[in-house]
GROMACS .gro file of C-alpha atoms in nm:
model
  437
    1MET     CA    1  -0.022  -0.013  -0.010
    2THR     CA    2   0.102   0.352  -0.097
    3VAL     CA    3   0.086   0.579   0.199
    4ALA     CA    4   0.119   0.974   0.168
    5PRO     CA    5   0.369   1.154   0.343
    6ARG     CA    6   0.246   1.315   0.660
    7GLU     CA    7   0.203   1.662   0.500
    8GLU     CA    8   0.067   1.574   0.176
    9TRP     CA    9  -0.228   1.353   0.297
   10ARG     CA   10  -0.560   1.562   0.252
   11ARG     CA   11  -0.855   1.502   0.502
   12PRO     CA   12  -1.149   1.440   0.351
   13GLY     CA   13  -1.466   1.683   0.418
   14PRO     CA   14  -1.751   1.608   0.670
   15THR     CA   15  -2.053   1.413   0.625
   16ALA     CA   16  -2.398   1.566   0.523
   17GLU     CA   17  -2.484   1.429   0.880
   18GLN     CA   18  -2.131   1.608   1.030
   19ARG     CA   19  -2.248   1.917   0.881
   20ARG     CA   20  -2.580   1.900   1.022
   21ILE     CA   21  -2.476   1.877   1.337
   22ASP     CA   22  -2.234   2.191   1.240
   23LEU     CA   23  -2.574   2.371   1.203
   24TRP     CA   24  -2.713   2.289   1.513
   25ILE     CA   25  -2.337   2.383   1.731
   26GLY     CA   26  -2.372   2.697   1.566
   27LEU     CA   27  -2.724   2.793   1.649
   28GLY     CA   28  -2.672   2.640   1.990
   29MET     CA   29  -2.345   2.861   2.020
   30THR     CA   30  -2.567   3.168   1.896
   31GLY     CA   31  -2.867   3.133   2.138
   32LEU     CA   32  -2.643   3.098   2.433
   33ALA     CA   33  -2.391   3.408   2.347
   34LEU     CA   34  -2.762   3.591   2.281
   35VAL     CA   35  -2.841   3.466   2.649
   36SER     CA   36  -2.501   3.580   2.785
   37LEU     CA   37  -2.518   3.915   2.614
   38THR     CA   38  -2.853   3.951   2.773
   39LEU     CA   39  -2.735   3.885   3.115
   40ALA     CA   40  -2.432   4.093   3.051
   41ARG     CA   41  -2.644   4.413   2.975
   42SER     CA   42  -2.901   4.287   3.286
   43THR     CA   43  -2.609   4.327   3.506
   44GLY     CA   44  -2.413   4.639   3.344
   45ALA     CA   45  -2.067   4.430   3.340
   46PHE     CA   46  -1.962   4.636   3.067
   47LEU     CA   47  -1.569   4.520   3.087
   48LEU     CA   48  -1.447   4.686   2.727
   49GLY     CA   49  -1.593   5.026   2.835
   50PRO     CA   50  -1.910   5.188   2.708
   51PRO     CA   51  -2.083   4.929   2.497
   52PRO     CA   52  -2.196   5.048   2.168
   53SER     CA   53  -2.586   5.036   2.067
   54GLY     CA   54  -2.821   4.751   2.138
   55PRO     CA   55  -2.861   4.642   1.772
   56GLU     CA   56  -2.467   4.696   1.686
   57GLN     CA   57  -2.409   4.461   2.022
   58LEU     CA   58  -2.640   4.205   1.857
   59LEU     CA   59  -2.495   4.239   1.546
   60TRP     CA   60  -2.187   4.176   1.692
   61THR     CA   61  -2.252   3.884   1.905
   62VAL     CA   62  -2.440   3.725   1.542
   63ALA     CA   63  -2.138   3.787   1.347
   64VAL     CA   64  -1.861   3.597   1.622
   65THR     CA   65  -2.032   3.300   1.659
   66LEU     CA   66  -2.296   3.210   1.364
   67PRO     CA   67  -2.026   3.110   1.089
   68LEU     CA   68  -1.955   2.793   1.329
   69ILE     CA   69  -2.225   2.636   1.136
   70TRP     CA   70  -1.954   2.627   0.832
   71ARG     CA   71  -1.674   2.510   1.050
   72ARG     CA   72  -1.602   2.197   0.876
   73ARG     CA   73  -1.738   2.269   0.535
   74TRP     CA   74  -1.460   2.603   0.516
   75PRO     CA   75  -1.288   2.568   0.834
   76ALA     CA   76  -1.017   2.843   0.747
   77ALA     CA   77  -1.265   3.092   0.626
   78THR     CA   78  -1.479   3.035   0.904
   79LEU     CA   79  -1.142   3.097   1.112
   80LEU     CA   80  -1.053   3.429   0.925
   81VAL     CA   81  -1.424   3.582   0.951
   82ILE     CA   82  -1.479   3.470   1.323
   83ALA     CA   83  -1.113   3.602   1.388
   84VAL     CA   84  -1.139   3.955   1.189
   85VAL     CA   85  -1.540   4.008   1.384
   86PHE     CA   86  -1.338   3.882   1.721
   87ILE     CA   87  -1.130   4.190   1.695
   88ALA     CA   88  -1.356   4.435   1.603
   89ALA     CA   89  -1.632   4.372   1.839
   90GLN     CA   90  -1.385   4.419   2.112
   91ALA     CA   91  -1.247   4.727   1.952
   92ARG     CA   92  -1.598   4.856   1.964
   93SER     CA   93  -1.618   4.716   2.360
   94ALA     CA   94  -1.907   4.476   2.228
   95PRO     CA   95  -2.016   4.349   2.596
   96GLU     CA   96  -2.046   3.975   2.529
   97THR     CA   97  -1.701   3.777   2.533
   98GLN     CA   98  -1.758   3.475   2.692
   99PHE     CA   99  -1.914   3.298   2.430
  100SER     CA  100  -1.745   3.484   2.132
  101SER     CA  101  -1.408   3.346   2.282
  102TRP     CA  102  -1.516   3.013   2.264
  103ALA     CA  103  -1.614   3.062   1.903
  104LEU     CA  104  -1.284   3.173   1.827
  105PHE     CA  105  -1.131   2.846   2.004
  106CYS     CA  106  -1.355   2.623   1.827
  107ALA     CA  107  -1.283   2.770   1.479
  108LEU     CA  108  -0.890   2.742   1.590
  109TYR     CA  109  -0.951   2.374   1.661
  110THR     CA  110  -1.151   2.269   1.366
  111VAL     CA  111  -0.894   2.428   1.126
  112GLY     CA  112  -0.628   2.203   1.300
  113ALA     CA  113  -0.851   1.940   1.303
  114TRP     CA  114  -1.028   1.922   0.954
  115SER     CA  115  -0.824   2.151   0.649
  116GLN     CA  116  -0.713   1.951   0.395
  117ASP     CA  117  -0.436   2.177   0.388
  118HIS     CA  118  -0.234   2.097   0.671
  119ARG     CA  119   0.093   2.339   0.563
  120MET     CA  120  -0.184   2.595   0.528
  121ALA     CA  121  -0.356   2.538   0.838
  122ARG     CA  122  -0.056   2.524   1.048
  123ARG     CA  123   0.025   2.891   0.924
  124LEU     CA  124  -0.262   3.019   0.936
  125ARG     CA  125  -0.360   2.912   1.307
  126ILE     CA  126  -0.019   3.012   1.406
  127GLY     CA  127  -0.084   3.352   1.251
  128VAL     CA  128  -0.430   3.403   1.393
  129ILE     CA  129  -0.265   3.322   1.741
  130ALA     CA  130  -0.009   3.572   1.680
  131THR     CA  131  -0.271   3.822   1.581
  132MET     CA  132  -0.441   3.786   1.916
  133PHE     CA  133  -0.140   3.830   2.085
  134ALA     CA  134  -0.036   4.160   1.954
  135TRP     CA  135  -0.431   4.261   1.963
  136LEU     CA  136  -0.379   4.167   2.348
  137GLY     CA  137  -0.067   4.396   2.411
  138LEU     CA  138  -0.215   4.662   2.191
  139TYR     CA  139  -0.533   4.648   2.435
  140TYR     CA  140  -0.294   4.676   2.714
  141ALA     CA  141  -0.120   4.977   2.591
  142VAL     CA  142  -0.443   5.162   2.529
  143MET     CA  143  -0.603   5.032   2.860
  144ILE     CA  144  -0.301   5.108   3.094
  145ASP     CA  145  -0.366   5.505   3.077
  146HIS     CA  146  -0.715   5.441   3.186
  147ILE     CA  147  -0.703   5.250   3.480
  148PRO     CA  148  -0.863   5.413   3.808
  149PRO     CA  149  -0.619   5.496   4.069
  150GLY     CA  150  -0.793   5.283   4.337
  151ALA     CA  151  -0.833   4.928   4.091
  152PHE     CA  152  -0.577   4.734   4.327
  153ALA     CA  153  -0.601   4.940   4.642
  154ASP     CA  154  -0.605   4.584   4.781
  155ALA     CA  155  -0.338   4.395   4.597
  156VAL     CA  156  -0.060   4.290   4.855
  157GLY     CA  157   0.135   4.033   4.676
  158PRO     CA  158   0.478   4.089   4.579
  159VAL     CA  159   0.437   4.157   4.190
  160PRO     CA  160   0.322   4.494   4.062
  161PRO     CA  161  -0.062   4.502   4.024
  162VAL     CA  162  -0.071   4.611   3.640
  163LEU     CA  163   0.215   4.361   3.566
  164ALA     CA  164   0.010   4.074   3.770
  165ALA     CA  165  -0.286   4.141   3.574
  166MET     CA  166  -0.120   4.148   3.239
  167VAL     CA  167   0.059   3.840   3.305
  168ASN     CA  168  -0.231   3.628   3.418
  169GLY     CA  169  -0.411   3.768   3.098
  170VAL     CA  170  -0.123   3.620   2.894
  171LEU     CA  171  -0.097   3.275   3.068
  172LEU     CA  172  -0.429   3.247   3.001
  173ASN     CA  173  -0.423   3.320   2.669
  174VAL     CA  174  -0.159   3.067   2.582
  175LEU     CA  175  -0.309   2.814   2.814
  176VAL     CA  176  -0.627   2.840   2.580
  177PHE     CA  177  -0.453   2.886   2.240
  178GLY     CA  178  -0.241   2.582   2.309
  179PHE     CA  179  -0.556   2.353   2.400
  180ALA     CA  180  -0.716   2.452   2.110
  181TYR     CA  181  -0.375   2.407   1.847
  182PHE     CA  182  -0.242   2.084   2.035
  183PHE     CA  183  -0.616   1.929   2.038
  184GLY     CA  184  -0.662   2.024   1.643
  185GLU     CA  185  -0.290   1.855   1.578
  186THR     CA  186  -0.423   1.540   1.744
  187ALA     CA  187  -0.731   1.531   1.604
  188TRP     CA  188  -0.580   1.552   1.245
  189VAL     CA  189  -0.343   1.308   1.356
  190ALA     CA  190  -0.586   1.047   1.479
  191ALA     CA  191  -0.785   1.108   1.147
  192ARG     CA  192  -0.507   1.041   0.957
  193ARG     CA  193  -0.432   0.721   1.136
  194GLU     CA  194  -0.774   0.619   1.065
  195ASP     CA  195  -0.790   0.657   0.744
  196GLU     CA  196  -0.423   0.465   0.671
  197LEU     CA  197  -0.570   0.192   0.866
  198ARG     CA  198  -0.908   0.202   0.682
  199ALA     CA  199  -0.688   0.179   0.340
  200GLN     CA  200  -0.461  -0.113   0.483
  201ALA     CA  201  -0.807  -0.313   0.577
  202GLU     CA  202  -0.919  -0.262   0.247
  203ASP     CA  203  -0.586  -0.373   0.090
  204LEU     CA  204  -0.602  -0.653   0.342
  205ARG     CA  205  -0.962  -0.752   0.179
  206ARG     CA  206  -0.834  -0.750  -0.169
  207SER     CA  207  -0.521  -0.945  -0.114
  208GLN     CA  208  -0.750  -1.209   0.082
  209ALA     CA  209  -1.019  -1.194  -0.234
  210GLU     CA  210  -0.730  -1.245  -0.481
  211ALA     CA  211  -0.546  -1.497  -0.256
  212ARG     CA  212  -0.914  -1.675  -0.250
  213ASP     CA  213  -0.948  -1.645  -0.654
  214ARG     CA  214  -0.596  -1.787  -0.720
  215ALA     CA  215  -0.721  -2.097  -0.462
  216VAL     CA  216  -1.022  -2.163  -0.672
  217LEU     CA  217  -0.769  -2.163  -0.990
  218GLY     CA  218  -0.518  -2.380  -0.903
  219GLU     CA  219  -0.749  -2.616  -0.772
  220ARG     CA  220  -0.937  -2.621  -1.061
  221VAL     CA  221  -0.648  -2.676  -1.298
  222ARG     CA  222  -0.579  -2.949  -1.070
  223ILE     CA  223  -0.892  -3.088  -1.100
  224ALA     CA  224  -0.896  -3.062  -1.459
  225ARG     CA  225  -0.551  -3.235  -1.527
  226GLU     CA  226  -0.652  -3.532  -1.270
  227LEU     CA  227  -1.001  -3.561  -1.517
  228HIS     CA  228  -0.776  -3.515  -1.782
  229ASP     CA  229  -0.594  -3.825  -1.689
  230VAL     CA  230  -0.924  -3.986  -1.670
  231VAL     CA  231  -1.012  -3.940  -2.031
  232ALA     CA  232  -0.749  -4.006  -2.164
  233HIS     CA  233  -0.728  -4.374  -1.993
  234HIS     CA  234  -1.059  -4.432  -2.117
  235VAL     CA  235  -0.982  -4.286  -2.460
  236SER     CA  236  -0.716  -4.538  -2.460
  237VAL     CA  237  -0.924  -4.815  -2.356
  238MET     CA  238  -1.156  -4.764  -2.621
  239GLY     CA  239  -0.886  -4.787  -2.860
  240VAL     CA  240  -0.734  -5.094  -2.726
  241GLN     CA  241  -1.080  -5.257  -2.722
  242ALA     CA  242  -1.165  -5.100  -3.092
  243SER     CA  243  -0.831  -5.264  -3.209
  244ALA     CA  244  -0.984  -5.607  -3.040
  245CYS     CA  245  -1.281  -5.573  -3.202
  246ARG     CA  246  -1.149  -5.550  -3.537
  247ARG     CA  247  -0.919  -5.831  -3.493
  248VAL     CA  248  -1.191  -6.093  -3.375
  249PHE     CA  249  -1.542  -5.900  -3.561
  250ASP     CA  250  -1.565  -6.194  -3.838
  251ARG     CA  251  -1.403  -6.491  -3.640
  252ASP     CA  252  -1.577  -6.455  -3.335
  253PRO     CA  253  -1.931  -6.185  -3.341
  254ALA     CA  254  -1.971  -6.251  -2.949
  255LYS     CA  255  -1.647  -6.145  -2.851
  256ALA     CA  256  -1.708  -5.837  -3.126
  257ARG     CA  257  -1.993  -5.714  -2.914
  258THR     CA  258  -1.836  -5.722  -2.614
  259ALA     CA  259  -1.576  -5.484  -2.686
  260LEU     CA  260  -1.814  -5.309  -2.894
  261THR     CA  261  -2.008  -5.279  -2.537
  262ALA     CA  262  -1.730  -5.142  -2.376
  263ILE     CA  263  -1.655  -4.900  -2.599
  264GLU     CA  264  -1.984  -4.764  -2.589
  265GLN     CA  265  -1.940  -4.762  -2.172
  266SER     CA  266  -1.601  -4.626  -2.201
  267ALA     CA  267  -1.719  -4.339  -2.461
  268ARG     CA  268  -1.983  -4.259  -2.249
  269THR     CA  269  -1.782  -4.197  -1.922
  270ALA     CA  270  -1.529  -4.003  -2.097
  271VAL     CA  271  -1.789  -3.748  -2.279
  272ASP     CA  272  -1.913  -3.709  -1.924
  273GLU     CA  273  -1.565  -3.700  -1.764
  274LEU     CA  274  -1.470  -3.448  -2.025
  275ARG     CA  275  -1.778  -3.242  -1.999
  276ARG     CA  276  -1.727  -3.165  -1.595
  277MET     CA  277  -1.333  -3.102  -1.680
  278LEU     CA  278  -1.507  -2.777  -1.874
  279GLY     CA  279  -1.738  -2.737  -1.573
  280VAL     CA  280  -1.402  -2.714  -1.371
  281LEU     CA  281  -1.240  -2.452  -1.602
  282ARG     CA  282  -1.530  -2.229  -1.707
  283THR     CA  283  -1.385  -1.918  -1.566
  284SER     CA  284  -1.003  -2.002  -1.579
  285ALA     CA  285  -0.940  -2.100  -1.969
  286ASP     CA  286  -0.656  -1.892  -2.005
  287ALA     CA  287  -0.496  -1.852  -1.676
  288GLU     CA  288  -0.138  -2.032  -1.605
  289ALA     CA  289  -0.177  -2.415  -1.522
  290ALA     CA  290  -0.031  -2.448  -1.159
  291PRO     CA  291   0.151  -2.718  -1.087
  292ALA     CA  292  -0.043  -3.039  -1.048
  293THR     CA  293  -0.067  -3.306  -0.814
  294ARG     CA  294  -0.086  -3.612  -1.043
  295GLY     CA  295  -0.155  -3.966  -0.893
  296GLY     CA  296  -0.475  -4.216  -0.868
  297ALA     CA  297  -0.589  -4.246  -0.515
  298GLY     CA  298  -0.932  -4.316  -0.454
  299VAL     CA  299  -1.130  -4.435  -0.228
  300GLU     CA  300  -0.998  -4.750  -0.195
  301ARG     CA  301  -0.677  -4.599  -0.045
  302VAL     CA  302  -0.875  -4.393   0.244
  303GLY     CA  303  -0.737  -4.693   0.520
  304GLU     CA  304  -0.412  -4.469   0.441
  305LEU     CA  305  -0.537  -4.161   0.526
  306VAL     CA  306  -0.640  -4.323   0.857
  307GLU     CA  307  -0.373  -4.527   0.919
  308ARG     CA  308  -0.172  -4.179   0.905
  309ALA     CA  309  -0.434  -4.035   1.149
  310ARG     CA  310  -0.287  -4.313   1.393
  311ALA     CA  311   0.069  -4.263   1.366
  312ALA     CA  312   0.029  -3.904   1.433
  313GLY     CA  313  -0.114  -4.016   1.786
  314LEU     CA  314  -0.495  -4.011   1.686
  315THR     CA  315  -0.772  -4.281   1.787
  316ALA     CA  316  -0.904  -4.273   1.422
  317THR     CA  317  -1.167  -4.564   1.270
  318LEU     CA  318  -1.265  -4.615   0.926
  319GLY     CA  319  -1.654  -4.734   0.862
  320VAL     CA  320  -1.762  -4.842   0.528
  321TYR     CA  321  -2.128  -4.891   0.523
  322GLY     CA  322  -2.353  -5.026   0.202
  323GLU     CA  323  -2.207  -5.260  -0.070
  324PRO     CA  324  -1.911  -5.066  -0.225
  325VAL     CA  325  -1.959  -5.009  -0.573
  326PRO     CA  326  -1.689  -4.920  -0.903
  327LEU     CA  327  -1.737  -4.575  -0.918
  328PRO     CA  328  -1.616  -4.310  -1.189
  329ASP     CA  329  -1.238  -4.246  -1.141
  330SER     CA  330  -1.309  -3.872  -1.090
  331VAL     CA  331  -1.577  -3.913  -0.852
  332SER     CA  332  -1.317  -4.154  -0.625
  333GLN     CA  333  -1.088  -3.960  -0.668
  334ALA     CA  334  -1.272  -3.599  -0.567
  335ALA     CA  335  -1.407  -3.790  -0.279
  336TYR     CA  336  -1.022  -3.941  -0.139
  337ARG     CA  337  -0.949  -3.549  -0.165
  338VAL     CA  338  -1.196  -3.431   0.032
  339ILE     CA  339  -1.131  -3.687   0.310
  340GLN     CA  340  -0.754  -3.591   0.269
  341GLU     CA  341  -0.812  -3.246   0.350
  342ALA     CA  342  -1.039  -3.265   0.619
  343VAL     CA  343  -0.822  -3.535   0.811
  344THR     CA  344  -0.496  -3.291   0.721
  345ASN     CA  345  -0.737  -3.020   0.866
  346THR     CA  346  -0.754  -3.217   1.164
  347LEU     CA  347  -0.409  -3.284   1.279
  348LYS     CA  348  -0.274  -2.937   1.178
  349HIS     CA  349  -0.578  -2.696   1.378
  350ALA     CA  350  -0.801  -2.915   1.553
  351GLY     CA  351  -0.607  -3.060   1.866
  352ALA     CA  352  -0.809  -3.329   1.839
  353GLU     CA  353  -0.800  -3.726   1.989
  354LEU     CA  354  -1.018  -3.861   1.806
  355LEU     CA  355  -1.104  -3.879   1.440
  356ASP     CA  356  -1.403  -4.088   1.239
  357VAL     CA  357  -1.376  -4.127   0.870
  358ARG     CA  358  -1.711  -4.280   0.710
  359VAL     CA  359  -1.783  -4.378   0.321
  360ARG     CA  360  -2.140  -4.460   0.235
  361TYR     CA  361  -2.244  -4.592  -0.050
  362LEU     CA  362  -2.645  -4.464  -0.100
  363ALA     CA  363  -2.839  -4.558  -0.381
  364ARG     CA  364  -2.721  -4.317  -0.649
  365GLU     CA  365  -2.465  -4.121  -0.430
  366VAL     CA  366  -2.162  -4.191  -0.224
  367GLU     CA  367  -2.102  -4.006   0.096
  368VAL     CA  368  -1.816  -3.945   0.271
  369ASP     CA  369  -1.791  -3.786   0.653
  370VAL     CA  370  -1.507  -3.715   0.877
  371THR     CA  371  -1.567  -3.587   1.223
  372ASP     CA  372  -1.321  -3.524   1.516
  373ASP     CA  373  -1.361  -3.378   1.840
  374GLY     CA  374  -1.105  -3.115   1.823
  375ARG     CA  375  -1.155  -2.726   1.877
  376ALA     CA  376  -1.395  -2.572   1.577
  377GLY     CA  377  -1.250  -2.197   1.648
  378GLY     CA  378  -0.901  -2.266   1.547
  379ARG     CA  379  -0.979  -2.424   1.180
  380VAL     CA  380  -0.781  -2.166   0.959
  381ASP     CA  381  -0.791  -2.377   0.649
  382ALA     CA  382  -1.175  -2.470   0.742
  383VAL     CA  383  -1.258  -2.136   0.626
  384GLY     CA  384  -1.023  -2.064   0.380
  385LEU     CA  385  -0.810  -2.233   0.132
  386GLY     CA  386  -0.878  -2.576   0.198
  387LEU     CA  387  -1.270  -2.500   0.221
  388ILE     CA  388  -1.218  -2.375  -0.123
  389GLY     CA  389  -1.048  -2.680  -0.253
  390MET     CA  390  -1.299  -2.918  -0.112
  391ARG     CA  391  -1.636  -2.702  -0.228
  392GLU     CA  392  -1.402  -2.688  -0.581
  393ARG     CA  393  -1.419  -3.052  -0.628
  394VAL     CA  394  -1.806  -3.095  -0.466
  395THR     CA  395  -1.911  -2.809  -0.717
  396ALA     CA  396  -1.719  -2.998  -1.012
  397HIS     CA  397  -1.952  -3.309  -0.946
  398ASP     CA  398  -2.276  -3.201  -0.914
  399GLY     CA  399  -2.264  -3.263  -0.533
  400ASP     CA  400  -2.305  -3.094  -0.199
  401LEU     CA  401  -2.041  -3.023   0.073
  402GLU     CA  402  -2.114  -2.971   0.460
  403VAL     CA  403  -1.822  -2.827   0.684
  404GLY     CA  404  -1.898  -2.687   1.071
  405PRO     CA  405  -1.892  -2.778   1.406
  406ARG     CA  406  -2.064  -3.042   1.560
  407ALA     CA  407  -2.378  -3.029   1.798
  408GLY     CA  408  -2.200  -3.211   2.042
  409GLY     CA  409  -1.839  -3.022   1.989
  410GLY     CA  410  -1.548  -3.058   1.714
  411TRP     CA  411  -1.614  -3.025   1.410
  412ARG     CA  412  -1.726  -3.243   1.095
  413VAL     CA  413  -1.690  -3.258   0.699
  414ARG     CA  414  -1.955  -3.443   0.478
  415ALA     CA  415  -1.976  -3.433   0.080
  416ARG     CA  416  -2.244  -3.626  -0.147
  417PHE     CA  417  -2.108  -3.729  -0.472
  418PRO     CA  418  -2.351  -3.853  -0.719
  419ARG     CA  419  -2.220  -4.209  -0.827
  420GLY     CA  420  -2.331  -4.142  -1.227
  421GLY     CA  421  -2.522  -4.385  -1.305
  422LEU     CA  422  -2.176  -4.706  -1.276
  423GLY     CA  423  -2.163  -4.950  -1.018
  424GLY     CA  424  -2.339  -5.234  -0.909
  425ALA     CA  425  -2.651  -5.290  -0.693
  426ALA     CA  426  -2.759  -5.061  -0.483
  427GLY     CA  427  -2.574  -4.957  -0.174
  428ARG     CA  428  -2.723  -4.998   0.184
  429CYS     CA  429  -2.676  -4.757   0.471
  430ALA     CA  430  -2.727  -4.956   0.809
  431ALA     CA  431  -2.527  -4.944   1.124
  432GLY     CA  432  -2.566  -5.317   1.084
  433SER     CA  433  -2.405  -5.326   0.787
  434GLY     CA  434  -2.116  -5.077   0.883
  435ARG     CA  435  -1.787  -5.249   0.868
  436ARG     CA  436  -1.478  -5.057   1.101
  437ALA     CA  437  -1.150  -5.069   1.031
   0.00000   0.00000   0.00000
């Protein structure tokens, strides 16, 4: 992920909801400032000197606080307007100072937190703060000659009273302006980090999606190669049977008929497997081939997986239910791969002690069922690439897959594959007919 340098990152503007909140904040601050003005007029507390007329007092009070309704939409302009009006209001001795000061500090904070150009925001805040202190110094210089003689009659401290009042005012403004600057900077940094985390999370989701797509593609290519081997086998058998049929066609019609029947059956099987292979490759025709896992392992080798689990320390059992019948090679291989993935997942992630593998030959389907007593929460492969491989194999054969925790604890992987109309008599699935290994 490419992250913009700290000074180049621009904070996105406020949402519609945030702009509505600013509207209510500006209106609320204006209302409170008008209440404060009424109280100041009622008490006669005119700290800045004789006030202007009543309408002008209302004008200055509203002009300082109302621009807050645009504080996050146009933070720099809002700060400039409030700062200019604030100084002009004080120059005119407007009696409302409490909420006017808060409006200035709020605008100063907002520029630091919400300005898209952070360099400009820093220079603007420093310039406004410097201007405010210059105005404070000018105010002290003008007012020092107008201090009544008995204003500090009760002063008893070691610091001259005029100096003490000036230092106190400066320290108070340093504290307030400093907090407004600091919290604005902190809010901007927090927003930038949140944006970076959001971008990283999006990159992670995209990477995971790409990894899943690659896993699906690789699994489909591996399945297709296995099916290719099956089709090639049947085509080879057809060639051998056709050669035998040609040689005995005139001498032994019965043997020729048997060979033609075998050719017919192999052709149908090859066409069915070819259709399945093309279905597997329906979305990966132009992709690079992943390394194939070759080999003709089928359900007849499930016992080897169970033995491997026993060698790893598990109490593993294998049950075969129903009458075993010949399966299409691709179905047998897919069933074996599902069991292999489930057993591997149990060994790697489950922390299990018991493993039960069952193969059921049903009337029109073959079902494989793998259960254990391990932890359900630590199955990384169960919800990741392992599940992708199992699901692709089952889907390629129009089967059903069930993966998840068991009600009594542990984990279950169960898959059903259509037998494709091949094989012998219908299997029986009964507890009494099962054989345990």
